[in-house]
Amino acid sequence: MSKIAILGDIHSNLDALEVVLADCRAQGVTDYLCTGDVVGYNACPHECMEKIRELGCPVMMGNHDFYVCSEQNLDDFNPAAAMVVEWTRRQLTADEISWLRALPFTTTVKGVTLVHSTMDNPENFGYVFDNLQADANFVMQKTPLCFHGHTHCPMIYEKSMSGVYRIDPQDFRLQMGRKYFINVGSVGQPRDGDPRATYVIYDNMAKTIQYRRLEYDIPAAQARIRAAGLPDRLAERLQYGH
Ligand code: ZN
């Protein structure tokens, strides 16, 4: 392995995913990892699952994936998100549902850990927005490097002898003897005020992290949401990136 793309929070946004996968090929990506939430919020669950499954890569269980493939009640979701979970349940085939059910909450691949939310109880899908929450993850993170998503906000957390530090997402070289918990942002519904699709390329020889931000056809994704009868505010938020 050398150039590894880490994709997450795709959320059924085919227009964003196609642009990201084309960029991966152009960048010479050799391997893929997925931090989960393939479905939810947008209108192309089949197409996105098909493209992710074609990659043949490890895919973690996201909270939307989990709720779509189970009968759990949706009290933890806001009404718009819950509506799309229910809509997605009706769209998927039995084979797609069983593929989702088999997704792991966390895995380690060649010394790199993957999780959707945090290693501090991955099945509860807690959010990491600050150093304290990142530190709870680091206690349970056994490898130097862990990729995650869930907040849809790209961010690097670093733990060294002197504590936990938050580093703005940027091109970055990993330092020996430190641990990193890296949020790869969201392909299909970015929320950091930048509406461009986001993913990360990790070069495991050079030990570098590169954030990729890509424009895609947002009006096309919005039109699909509206045509499917899904909540309009899910279409609107795509253009603002929140
Ligand atoms: Zn998500």
PDB file of C-alpha atoms and ligand atoms in Angstrom:
ATOM      1  CA  MET A   1       0.000   0.000   0.000  1.00  0.00           C
ATOM      2  CA  SER A   2       1.058   3.547  -0.464  1.00  0.00           C
ATOM      3  CA  LYS A   3      -1.730   5.989  -1.382  1.00  0.00           C
ATOM      4  CA  ILE A   4      -4.838   5.187   0.624  1.00  0.00           C
ATOM      5  CA  ALA A   5      -8.114   7.108   0.240  1.00  0.00           C
ATOM      6  CA  ILE A   6     -10.276   7.308   3.337  1.00  0.00           C
ATOM      7  CA  LEU A   7     -13.889   8.139   2.526  1.00  0.00           C
ATOM      8  CA  GLY A   8     -16.788   8.597   4.919  1.00  0.00           C
ATOM      9  CA  ASP A   9     -20.254  10.060   5.456  1.00  0.00           C
ATOM     10  CA  ILE A  10     -21.176   9.583   1.817  1.00  0.00           C
ATOM     11  CA  HIS A  11     -24.850   9.658   2.748  1.00  0.00           C
ATOM     12  CA  SER A  12     -26.316   8.530  -0.568  1.00  0.00           C
ATOM     13  CA  ASN A  13     -24.890  11.548  -2.421  1.00  0.00           C
ATOM     14  CA  LEU A  14     -23.994  10.031  -5.785  1.00  0.00           C
ATOM     15  CA  ASP A  15     -22.980  13.315  -7.430  1.00  0.00           C
ATOM     16  CA  ALA A  16     -20.382  13.927  -4.713  1.00  0.00           C
ATOM     17  CA  LEU A  17     -19.192  10.314  -4.609  1.00  0.00           C
ATOM     18  CA  GLU A  18     -18.579  10.117  -8.364  1.00  0.00           C
ATOM     19  CA  VAL A  19     -16.402  13.247  -8.260  1.00  0.00           C
ATOM     20  CA  VAL A  20     -14.459  11.868  -5.278  1.00  0.00           C
ATOM     21  CA  LEU A  21     -13.848   8.483  -6.913  1.00  0.00           C
ATOM     22  CA  ALA A  22     -12.687  10.149 -10.141  1.00  0.00           C
ATOM     23  CA  ASP A  23     -10.277  12.273  -8.083  1.00  0.00           C
ATOM     24  CA  CYS A  24      -8.977   9.163  -6.298  1.00  0.00           C
ATOM     25  CA  ARG A  25      -8.125   7.603  -9.662  1.00  0.00           C
ATOM     26  CA  ALA A  26      -6.484  10.831 -10.871  1.00  0.00           C
ATOM     27  CA  GLN A  27      -4.416  11.001  -7.650  1.00  0.00           C
ATOM     28  CA  GLY A  28      -3.147   7.438  -8.100  1.00  0.00           C
ATOM     29  CA  VAL A  29      -4.941   6.020  -5.056  1.00  0.00           C
ATOM     30  CA  THR A  30      -4.172   2.315  -4.662  1.00  0.00           C
ATOM     31  CA  ASP A  31      -6.359   1.375  -1.667  1.00  0.00           C
ATOM     32  CA  TYR A  32      -9.579   2.499  -0.050  1.00  0.00           C
ATOM     33  CA  LEU A  33     -10.980   2.598   3.483  1.00  0.00           C
ATOM     34  CA  CYS A  34     -14.464   3.741   4.452  1.00  0.00           C
ATOM     35  CA  THR A  35     -15.494   5.159   7.825  1.00  0.00           C
ATOM     36  CA  GLY A  36     -19.205   4.528   7.201  1.00  0.00           C
ATOM     37  CA  ASP A  37     -22.566   6.240   6.792  1.00  0.00           C
ATOM     38  CA  VAL A  38     -22.907   5.158   3.194  1.00  0.00           C
ATOM     39  CA  VAL A  39     -26.658   5.925   3.317  1.00  0.00           C
ATOM     40  CA  GLY A  40     -29.030   8.571   4.762  1.00  0.00           C
ATOM     41  CA  TYR A  41     -29.836  12.256   3.988  1.00  0.00           C
ATOM     42  CA  ASN A  42     -29.571  12.057   0.185  1.00  0.00           C
ATOM     43  CA  ALA A  43     -31.472  10.229  -2.531  1.00  0.00           C
ATOM     44  CA  CYS A  44     -29.138   7.619  -4.096  1.00  0.00           C
ATOM     45  CA  PRO A  45     -28.670   4.778  -1.592  1.00  0.00           C
ATOM     46  CA  HIS A  46     -28.489   1.953  -4.180  1.00  0.00           C
ATOM     47  CA  GLU A  47     -25.984   3.654  -6.421  1.00  0.00           C
ATOM     48  CA  CYS A  48     -23.717   4.716  -3.555  1.00  0.00           C
ATOM     49  CA  MET A  49     -23.775   1.280  -1.929  1.00  0.00           C
ATOM     50  CA  GLU A  50     -22.947  -0.304  -5.268  1.00  0.00           C
ATOM     51  CA  LYS A  51     -19.956   1.983  -5.825  1.00  0.00           C
ATOM     52  CA  ILE A  52     -18.631   1.463  -2.297  1.00  0.00           C
ATOM     53  CA  ARG A  53     -19.113  -2.306  -2.493  1.00  0.00           C
ATOM     54  CA  GLU A  54     -17.225  -2.355  -5.818  1.00  0.00           C
ATOM     55  CA  LEU A  55     -14.184  -0.937  -4.024  1.00  0.00           C
ATOM     56  CA  GLY A  56     -14.022  -4.158  -1.982  1.00  0.00           C
ATOM     57  CA  CYS A  57     -12.635  -2.230   0.968  1.00  0.00           C
ATOM     58  CA  PRO A  58     -13.309  -2.283   4.731  1.00  0.00           C
ATOM     59  CA  VAL A  59     -16.453  -0.252   5.519  1.00  0.00           C
ATOM     60  CA  MET A  60     -17.401   0.667   9.090  1.00  0.00           C
ATOM     61  CA  MET A  61     -20.939   0.760  10.464  1.00  0.00           C
ATOM     62  CA  GLY A  62     -22.241   4.341  10.608  1.00  0.00           C
ATOM     63  CA  ASN A  63     -25.218   5.368  12.706  1.00  0.00           C
ATOM     64  CA  HIS A  64     -27.408   5.914   9.637  1.00  0.00           C
ATOM     65  CA  ASP A  65     -26.319   2.535   8.221  1.00  0.00           C
ATOM     66  CA  PHE A  66     -27.125   0.954  11.586  1.00  0.00           C
ATOM     67  CA  TYR A  67     -30.602   2.441  11.880  1.00  0.00           C
ATOM     68  CA  VAL A  68     -31.500   1.750   8.259  1.00  0.00           C
ATOM     69  CA  CYS A  69     -30.734  -1.976   8.625  1.00  0.00           C
ATOM     70  CA  SER A  70     -32.384  -2.413  12.043  1.00  0.00           C
ATOM     71  CA  GLU A  71     -35.840  -1.897  13.481  1.00  0.00           C
ATOM     72  CA  GLN A  72     -34.566   0.492  16.158  1.00  0.00           C
ATOM     73  CA  ASN A  73     -36.742   3.482  16.947  1.00  0.00           C
ATOM     74  CA  LEU A  74     -35.441   6.794  15.632  1.00  0.00           C
ATOM     75  CA  ASP A  75     -35.777   8.988  18.730  1.00  0.00           C
ATOM     76  CA  ASP A  76     -32.111  10.029  18.502  1.00  0.00           C
ATOM     77  CA  PHE A  77     -32.579  11.475  15.005  1.00  0.00           C
ATOM     78  CA  ASN A  78     -33.933  14.868  14.033  1.00  0.00           C
ATOM     79  CA  PRO A  79     -37.219  14.577  12.080  1.00  0.00           C
ATOM     80  CA  ALA A  80     -35.672  15.167   8.638  1.00  0.00           C
ATOM     81  CA  ALA A  81     -32.926  12.572   9.198  1.00  0.00           C
ATOM     82  CA  ALA A  82     -35.445  10.068  10.606  1.00  0.00           C
ATOM     83  CA  MET A  83     -37.683  10.513   7.584  1.00  0.00           C
ATOM     84  CA  VAL A  84     -34.806   9.661   5.237  1.00  0.00           C
ATOM     85  CA  VAL A  85     -33.845   6.619   7.340  1.00  0.00           C
ATOM     86  CA  GLU A  86     -37.423   5.332   6.967  1.00  0.00           C
ATOM     87  CA  TRP A  87     -37.454   6.175   3.255  1.00  0.00           C
ATOM     88  CA  THR A  88     -34.103   4.406   2.767  1.00  0.00           C
ATOM     89  CA  ARG A  89     -35.395   1.296   4.587  1.00  0.00           C
ATOM     90  CA  ARG A  90     -38.148   1.088   1.944  1.00  0.00           C
ATOM     91  CA  GLN A  91     -35.711   1.525  -0.974  1.00  0.00           C
ATOM     92  CA  LEU A  92     -33.121  -1.119  -0.183  1.00  0.00           C
ATOM     93  CA  THR A  93     -33.165  -4.756  -1.288  1.00  0.00           C
ATOM     94  CA  ALA A  94     -32.846  -7.631   1.196  1.00  0.00           C
ATOM     95  CA  ASP A  95     -29.288  -8.166  -0.036  1.00  0.00           C
ATOM     96  CA  GLU A  96     -28.384  -4.524   0.596  1.00  0.00           C
ATOM     97  CA  ILE A  97     -29.893  -4.655   4.093  1.00  0.00           C
ATOM     98  CA  SER A  98     -27.898  -7.783   4.962  1.00  0.00           C
ATOM     99  CA  TRP A  99     -24.703  -6.197   3.636  1.00  0.00           C
ATOM    100  CA  LEU A 100     -25.292  -3.225   5.964  1.00  0.00           C
ATOM    101  CA  ARG A 101     -26.027  -5.529   8.916  1.00  0.00           C
ATOM    102  CA  ALA A 102     -22.663  -7.225   8.520  1.00  0.00           C
ATOM    103  CA  LEU A 103     -20.629  -3.999   8.757  1.00  0.00           C
ATOM    104  CA  PRO A 104     -18.253  -3.876  11.753  1.00  0.00           C
ATOM    105  CA  PHE A 105     -18.163  -0.941  14.174  1.00  0.00           C
ATOM    106  CA  THR A 106     -14.383  -0.867  14.115  1.00  0.00           C
ATOM    107  CA  THR A 107     -11.478  -2.695  12.536  1.00  0.00           C
ATOM    108  CA  THR A 108      -7.706  -2.471  12.220  1.00  0.00           C
ATOM    109  CA  VAL A 109      -6.124  -2.782   8.787  1.00  0.00           C
ATOM    110  CA  LYS A 110      -2.320  -2.942   8.513  1.00  0.00           C
ATOM    111  CA  GLY A 111      -1.878  -1.001  11.742  1.00  0.00           C
ATOM    112  CA  VAL A 112      -4.541   1.625  11.005  1.00  0.00           C
ATOM    113  CA  THR A 113      -7.768   1.725  13.045  1.00  0.00           C
ATOM    114  CA  LEU A 114     -11.100   2.682  11.494  1.00  0.00           C
ATOM    115  CA  VAL A 115     -14.268   3.678  13.328  1.00  0.00           C
ATOM    116  CA  HIS A 116     -17.295   5.790  12.409  1.00  0.00           C
ATOM    117  CA  SER A 117     -17.522   7.817  15.621  1.00  0.00           C
ATOM    118  CA  THR A 118     -15.018   7.154  18.418  1.00  0.00           C
ATOM    119  CA  MET A 119     -13.162   4.195  19.907  1.00  0.00           C
ATOM    120  CA  ASP A 120     -14.708   5.177  23.246  1.00  0.00           C
ATOM    121  CA  ASN A 121     -17.730   2.879  22.887  1.00  0.00           C
ATOM    122  CA  PRO A 122     -18.127   2.824  19.069  1.00  0.00           C
ATOM    123  CA  GLU A 123     -21.601   1.277  19.245  1.00  0.00           C
ATOM    124  CA  ASN A 124     -22.969   4.392  20.969  1.00  0.00           C
ATOM    125  CA  PHE A 125     -21.892   6.761  18.167  1.00  0.00           C
ATOM    126  CA  GLY A 126     -20.674   9.569  20.439  1.00  0.00           C
ATOM    127  CA  TYR A 127     -19.493  12.812  18.830  1.00  0.00           C
ATOM    128  CA  VAL A 128     -15.929  14.115  19.157  1.00  0.00           C
ATOM    129  CA  PHE A 129     -15.874  17.898  19.025  1.00  0.00           C
ATOM    130  CA  ASP A 130     -13.232  18.716  21.651  1.00  0.00           C
ATOM    131  CA  ASN A 131      -9.956  17.582  23.181  1.00  0.00           C
ATOM    132  CA  LEU A 132     -11.627  15.896  26.154  1.00  0.00           C
ATOM    133  CA  GLN A 133     -13.759  13.704  23.907  1.00  0.00           C
ATOM    134  CA  ALA A 134     -10.708  13.016  21.721  1.00  0.00           C
ATOM    135  CA  ASP A 135      -8.756  11.966  24.816  1.00  0.00           C
ATOM    136  CA  ALA A 136     -11.475   9.424  25.706  1.00  0.00           C
ATOM    137  CA  ASN A 137     -10.939   7.985  22.229  1.00  0.00           C
ATOM    138  CA  PHE A 138      -7.147   7.901  22.629  1.00  0.00           C
ATOM    139  CA  VAL A 139      -7.493   5.769  25.773  1.00  0.00           C
ATOM    140  CA  MET A 140      -9.105   3.065  23.623  1.00  0.00           C
ATOM    141  CA  GLN A 141      -7.108   3.673  20.397  1.00  0.00           C
ATOM    142  CA  LYS A 142      -4.359   1.034  20.275  1.00  0.00           C
ATOM    143  CA  THR A 143      -2.677   2.044  17.014  1.00  0.00           C
ATOM    144  CA  PRO A 144      -0.812   5.301  16.274  1.00  0.00           C
ATOM    145  CA  LEU A 145      -3.348   6.234  13.596  1.00  0.00           C
ATOM    146  CA  CYS A 146      -7.152   6.087  13.595  1.00  0.00           C
ATOM    147  CA  PHE A 147      -9.541   7.544  11.002  1.00  0.00           C
ATOM    148  CA  HIS A 148     -13.126   8.473  11.787  1.00  0.00           C
ATOM    149  CA  GLY A 149     -16.014  10.677  10.642  1.00  0.00           C
ATOM    150  CA  HIS A 150     -19.525  11.206  12.074  1.00  0.00           C
ATOM    151  CA  THR A 151     -19.353  14.978  12.797  1.00  0.00           C
ATOM    152  CA  HIS A 152     -18.826  15.753   9.081  1.00  0.00           C
ATOM    153  CA  CYS A 153     -16.169  18.264  10.186  1.00  0.00           C
ATOM    154  CA  PRO A 154     -12.586  17.523   9.124  1.00  0.00           C
ATOM    155  CA  MET A 155     -10.145  17.727  12.052  1.00  0.00           C
ATOM    156  CA  ILE A 156      -6.846  16.288  13.304  1.00  0.00           C
ATOM    157  CA  TYR A 157      -6.385  15.362  16.980  1.00  0.00           C
ATOM    158  CA  GLU A 158      -2.855  14.633  18.114  1.00  0.00           C
ATOM    159  CA  LYS A 159      -1.818  13.043  21.400  1.00  0.00           C
ATOM    160  CA  SER A 160       1.751  13.414  22.584  1.00  0.00           C
ATOM    161  CA  MET A 161       3.485  13.235  25.972  1.00  0.00           C
ATOM    162  CA  SER A 162       2.304  16.774  26.689  1.00  0.00           C
ATOM    163  CA  GLY A 163      -1.402  16.222  25.996  1.00  0.00           C
ATOM    164  CA  VAL A 164      -4.055  16.344  23.294  1.00  0.00           C
ATOM    165  CA  TYR A 165      -3.971  19.028  20.619  1.00  0.00           C
ATOM    166  CA  ARG A 166      -6.420  19.914  17.899  1.00  0.00           C
ATOM    167  CA  ILE A 167      -4.915  20.761  14.535  1.00  0.00           C
ATOM    168  CA  ASP A 168      -6.908  22.340  11.710  1.00  0.00           C
ATOM    169  CA  PRO A 169      -7.329  20.062   8.710  1.00  0.00           C
ATOM    170  CA  GLN A 170      -4.354  20.596   6.422  1.00  0.00           C
ATOM    171  CA  ASP A 171      -1.632  18.728   4.620  1.00  0.00           C
ATOM    172  CA  PHE A 172       0.280  17.147   7.440  1.00  0.00           C
ATOM    173  CA  ARG A 173       3.164  14.787   8.217  1.00  0.00           C
ATOM    174  CA  LEU A 174       2.666  12.310  11.055  1.00  0.00           C
ATOM    175  CA  GLN A 175       5.326  12.396  13.795  1.00  0.00           C
ATOM    176  CA  MET A 176       6.800   9.256  15.355  1.00  0.00           C
ATOM    177  CA  GLY A 177       5.778   8.492  18.928  1.00  0.00           C
ATOM    178  CA  ARG A 178       2.458  10.348  18.731  1.00  0.00           C
ATOM    179  CA  LYS A 179      -1.096   9.183  18.206  1.00  0.00           C
ATOM    180  CA  TYR A 180      -3.479  10.671  15.657  1.00  0.00           C
ATOM    181  CA  PHE A 181      -7.275  10.592  15.522  1.00  0.00           C
ATOM    182  CA  ILE A 182      -8.207  12.048  12.168  1.00  0.00           C
ATOM    183  CA  ASN A 183     -11.676  13.088  11.057  1.00  0.00           C
ATOM    184  CA  VAL A 184     -11.828  12.668   7.293  1.00  0.00           C
ATOM    185  CA  GLY A 185     -14.804  15.007   6.803  1.00  0.00           C
ATOM    186  CA  SER A 186     -17.824  14.112   4.696  1.00  0.00           C
ATOM    187  CA  VAL A 187     -18.137  13.181   1.036  1.00  0.00           C
ATOM    188  CA  GLY A 188     -21.876  13.762   0.853  1.00  0.00           C
ATOM    189  CA  GLN A 189     -22.874  16.404   3.425  1.00  0.00           C
ATOM    190  CA  PRO A 190     -19.981  18.588   4.679  1.00  0.00           C
ATOM    191  CA  ARG A 191     -20.816  20.685   7.761  1.00  0.00           C
ATOM    192  CA  ASP A 192     -17.766  22.878   8.326  1.00  0.00           C
ATOM    193  CA  GLY A 193     -19.082  25.757   6.217  1.00  0.00           C
ATOM    194  CA  ASP A 194     -17.346  24.541   3.051  1.00  0.00           C
ATOM    195  CA  PRO A 195     -19.841  22.712   0.808  1.00  0.00           C
ATOM    196  CA  ARG A 196     -17.193  20.871  -1.222  1.00  0.00           C
ATOM    197  CA  ALA A 197     -16.981  17.067  -0.966  1.00  0.00           C
ATOM    198  CA  THR A 198     -14.172  16.019   1.381  1.00  0.00           C
ATOM    199  CA  TYR A 199     -11.936  13.013   1.794  1.00  0.00           C
ATOM    200  CA  VAL A 200      -8.377  12.203   2.875  1.00  0.00           C
ATOM    201  CA  ILE A 201      -5.405  10.595   1.151  1.00  0.00           C
ATOM    202  CA  TYR A 202      -2.953   8.885   3.498  1.00  0.00           C
ATOM    203  CA  ASP A 203       0.465   8.039   2.070  1.00  0.00           C
ATOM    204  CA  ASN A 204       1.690   5.284   4.351  1.00  0.00           C
ATOM    205  CA  MET A 205       5.282   5.441   3.058  1.00  0.00           C
ATOM    206  CA  ALA A 206       5.741   9.223   3.317  1.00  0.00           C
ATOM    207  CA  LYS A 207       3.459   9.295   6.433  1.00  0.00           C
ATOM    208  CA  THR A 208       1.509  12.227   5.057  1.00  0.00           C
ATOM    209  CA  ILE A 209      -2.148  13.215   5.322  1.00  0.00           C
ATOM    210  CA  GLN A 210      -3.720  15.233   2.538  1.00  0.00           C
ATOM    211  CA  TYR A 211      -7.245  16.675   2.646  1.00  0.00           C
ATOM    212  CA  ARG A 212      -8.981  16.792  -0.719  1.00  0.00           C
ATOM    213  CA  ARG A 213     -11.886  19.226  -1.222  1.00  0.00           C
ATOM    214  CA  LEU A 214     -13.808  18.972  -4.449  1.00  0.00           C
ATOM    215  CA  GLU A 215     -16.579  20.908  -6.088  1.00  0.00           C
ATOM    216  CA  TYR A 216     -19.409  18.792  -7.423  1.00  0.00           C
ATOM    217  CA  ASP A 217     -22.824  19.349  -8.993  1.00  0.00           C
ATOM    218  CA  ILE A 218     -24.754  20.452  -5.882  1.00  0.00           C
ATOM    219  CA  PRO A 219     -27.895  21.482  -7.852  1.00  0.00           C
ATOM    220  CA  ALA A 220     -28.066  17.930  -9.276  1.00  0.00           C
ATOM    221  CA  ALA A 221     -27.910  16.388  -5.773  1.00  0.00           C
ATOM    222  CA  GLN A 222     -30.535  18.874  -4.560  1.00  0.00           C
ATOM    223  CA  ALA A 223     -32.828  18.029  -7.490  1.00  0.00           C
ATOM    224  CA  ARG A 224     -32.622  14.322  -6.615  1.00  0.00           C
ATOM    225  CA  ILE A 225     -33.612  15.044  -2.986  1.00  0.00           C
ATOM    226  CA  ARG A 226     -36.603  17.096  -4.111  1.00  0.00           C
ATOM    227  CA  ALA A 227     -37.654  14.571  -6.776  1.00  0.00           C
ATOM    228  CA  ALA A 228     -37.640  11.807  -4.131  1.00  0.00           C
ATOM    229  CA  GLY A 229     -39.906  13.912  -1.897  1.00  0.00           C
ATOM    230  CA  LEU A 230     -37.292  14.138   0.880  1.00  0.00           C
ATOM    231  CA  PRO A 231     -37.146  17.199   3.191  1.00  0.00           C
ATOM    232  CA  ASP A 232     -36.207  20.384   1.375  1.00  0.00           C
ATOM    233  CA  ARG A 233     -33.872  21.556   4.130  1.00  0.00           C
ATOM    234  CA  LEU A 234     -31.614  18.567   3.370  1.00  0.00           C
ATOM    235  CA  ALA A 235     -31.279  19.920  -0.169  1.00  0.00           C
ATOM    236  CA  GLU A 236     -30.710  23.476   1.021  1.00  0.00           C
ATOM    237  CA  ARG A 237     -27.980  22.655   3.527  1.00  0.00           C
ATOM    238  CA  LEU A 238     -25.784  21.097   0.809  1.00  0.00           C
ATOM    239  CA  GLN A 239     -25.110  24.497  -0.753  1.00  0.00           C
ATOM    240  CA  TYR A 240     -24.001  26.030   2.572  1.00  0.00           C
ATOM    241  CA  GLY A 241     -21.988  23.101   3.874  1.00  0.00           C
ATOM    242  CA  HIS A 242     -23.638  22.894   7.265  1.00  0.00           C
TER     243      HIS A 242
HETATM  244 ZN    ZN B   1     -22.966  11.022   8.969  1.00  0.00          ZN
END
